[in-house]
Coordinates of C-alpha atoms in Angstrom, one line a residue:
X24 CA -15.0 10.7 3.0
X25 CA -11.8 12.5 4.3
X26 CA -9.5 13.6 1.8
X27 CA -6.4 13.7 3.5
X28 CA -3.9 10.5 2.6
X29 CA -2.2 9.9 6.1
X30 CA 0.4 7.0 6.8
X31 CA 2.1 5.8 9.3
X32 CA 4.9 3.1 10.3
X33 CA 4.1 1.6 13.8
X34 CA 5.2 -2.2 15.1
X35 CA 2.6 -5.2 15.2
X36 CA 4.5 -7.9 17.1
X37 CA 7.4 -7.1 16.3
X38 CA 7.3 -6.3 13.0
X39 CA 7.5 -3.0 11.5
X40 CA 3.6 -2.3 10.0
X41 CA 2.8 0.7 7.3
X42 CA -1.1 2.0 7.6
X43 CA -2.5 3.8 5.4
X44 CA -5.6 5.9 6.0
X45 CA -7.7 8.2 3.8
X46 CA -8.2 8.7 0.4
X47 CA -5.8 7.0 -2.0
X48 CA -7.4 7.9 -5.1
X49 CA -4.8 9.4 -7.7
X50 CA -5.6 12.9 -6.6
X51 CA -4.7 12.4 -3.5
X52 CA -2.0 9.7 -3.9
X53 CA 0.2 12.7 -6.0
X54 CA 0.1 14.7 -2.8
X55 CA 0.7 11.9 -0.1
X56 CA 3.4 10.8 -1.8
X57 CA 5.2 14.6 -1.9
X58 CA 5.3 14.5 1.6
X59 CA 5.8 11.0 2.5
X60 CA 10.3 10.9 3.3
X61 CA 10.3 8.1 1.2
X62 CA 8.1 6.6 -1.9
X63 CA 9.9 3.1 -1.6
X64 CA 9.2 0.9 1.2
X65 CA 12.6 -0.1 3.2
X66 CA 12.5 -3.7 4.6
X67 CA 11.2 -2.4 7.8
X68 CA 7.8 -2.7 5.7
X69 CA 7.0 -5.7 5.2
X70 CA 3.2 -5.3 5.9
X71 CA 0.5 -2.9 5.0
X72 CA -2.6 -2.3 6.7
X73 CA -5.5 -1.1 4.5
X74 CA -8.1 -0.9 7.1
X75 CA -8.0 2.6 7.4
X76 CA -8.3 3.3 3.7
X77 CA -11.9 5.6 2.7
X78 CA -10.7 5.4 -1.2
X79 CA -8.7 3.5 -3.6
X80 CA -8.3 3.0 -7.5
X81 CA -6.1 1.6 -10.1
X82 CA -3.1 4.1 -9.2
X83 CA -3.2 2.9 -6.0
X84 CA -2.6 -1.0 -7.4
X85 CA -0.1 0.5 -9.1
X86 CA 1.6 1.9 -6.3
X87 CA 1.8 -1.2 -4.4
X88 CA 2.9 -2.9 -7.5
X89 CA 5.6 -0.9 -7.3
X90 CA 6.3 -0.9 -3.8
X91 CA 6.2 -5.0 -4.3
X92 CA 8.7 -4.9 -6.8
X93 CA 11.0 -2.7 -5.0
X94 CA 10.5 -5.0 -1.8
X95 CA 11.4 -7.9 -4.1
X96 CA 14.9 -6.5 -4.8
X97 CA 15.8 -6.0 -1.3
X98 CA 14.8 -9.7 -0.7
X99 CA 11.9 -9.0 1.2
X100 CA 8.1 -9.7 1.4
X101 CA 5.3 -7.3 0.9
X102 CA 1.7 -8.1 2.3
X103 CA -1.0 -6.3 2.0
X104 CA -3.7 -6.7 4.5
X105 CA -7.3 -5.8 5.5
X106 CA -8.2 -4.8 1.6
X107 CA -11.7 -4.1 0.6
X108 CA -13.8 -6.4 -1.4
X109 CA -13.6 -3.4 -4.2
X110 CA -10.0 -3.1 -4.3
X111 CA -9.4 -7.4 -4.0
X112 CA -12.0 -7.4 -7.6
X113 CA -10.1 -4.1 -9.3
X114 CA -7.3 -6.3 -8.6
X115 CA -8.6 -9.6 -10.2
X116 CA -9.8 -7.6 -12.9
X117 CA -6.2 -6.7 -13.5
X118 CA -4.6 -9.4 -12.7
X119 CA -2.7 -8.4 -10.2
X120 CA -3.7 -10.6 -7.8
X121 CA -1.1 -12.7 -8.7
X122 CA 1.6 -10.4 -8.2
X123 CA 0.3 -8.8 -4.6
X124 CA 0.3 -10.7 -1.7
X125 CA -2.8 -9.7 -0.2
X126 CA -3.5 -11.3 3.2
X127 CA -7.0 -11.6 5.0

């Protein structure tokens, strides 16, 4: 598993994507976000791919929880796509199903 968290914002049809790739664990999460310009999505993210992602936990639910509530208050939409089966039952477990828009 790589340990480097990596980003980055590139268009899919016309629409303004952020992937994320790596490991999104809280260790690396902490760093990623140091060097990412920005923690809070701007409403040119209104999607986020997954499919590159090697790691995930609960910080990184929280993170998009985050991100979901910030999108919210700019009046826009944030779906999450191409999540793995572990993260989709973390997030049942949670509950937070309900509050992320995850997409297939």
């Amino acid at each position: 598993m790589s340990t480097t968290s990596r980003w980055e914002a590139r268009p899919v049809n016309g629409a303004q994507w952020l992937f994320l790739q790596g490991d999104w664990r809280i260790a690396e999460l902490a760093r990623a976000l140091r060097e990412m310009e920005s923690a809070r999505p701007t409403p040119d993210w209104q999607d986020i791919s997954l499919a590159g992602l090697e790691g995930a936990d609960s910080s990184t639910l929280a993170l998009f929880l985050e991100w979901t509530q910030e999108a919210r208050r700019q009046g826009q939409p944030l779906r999450i796509h191409a999540a793995s089966a572990a993260l989709l039952d973390l997030a049942r477990l949670y509950r937070l199903d309900t509050l992320l828009q995850f997409c297939p």
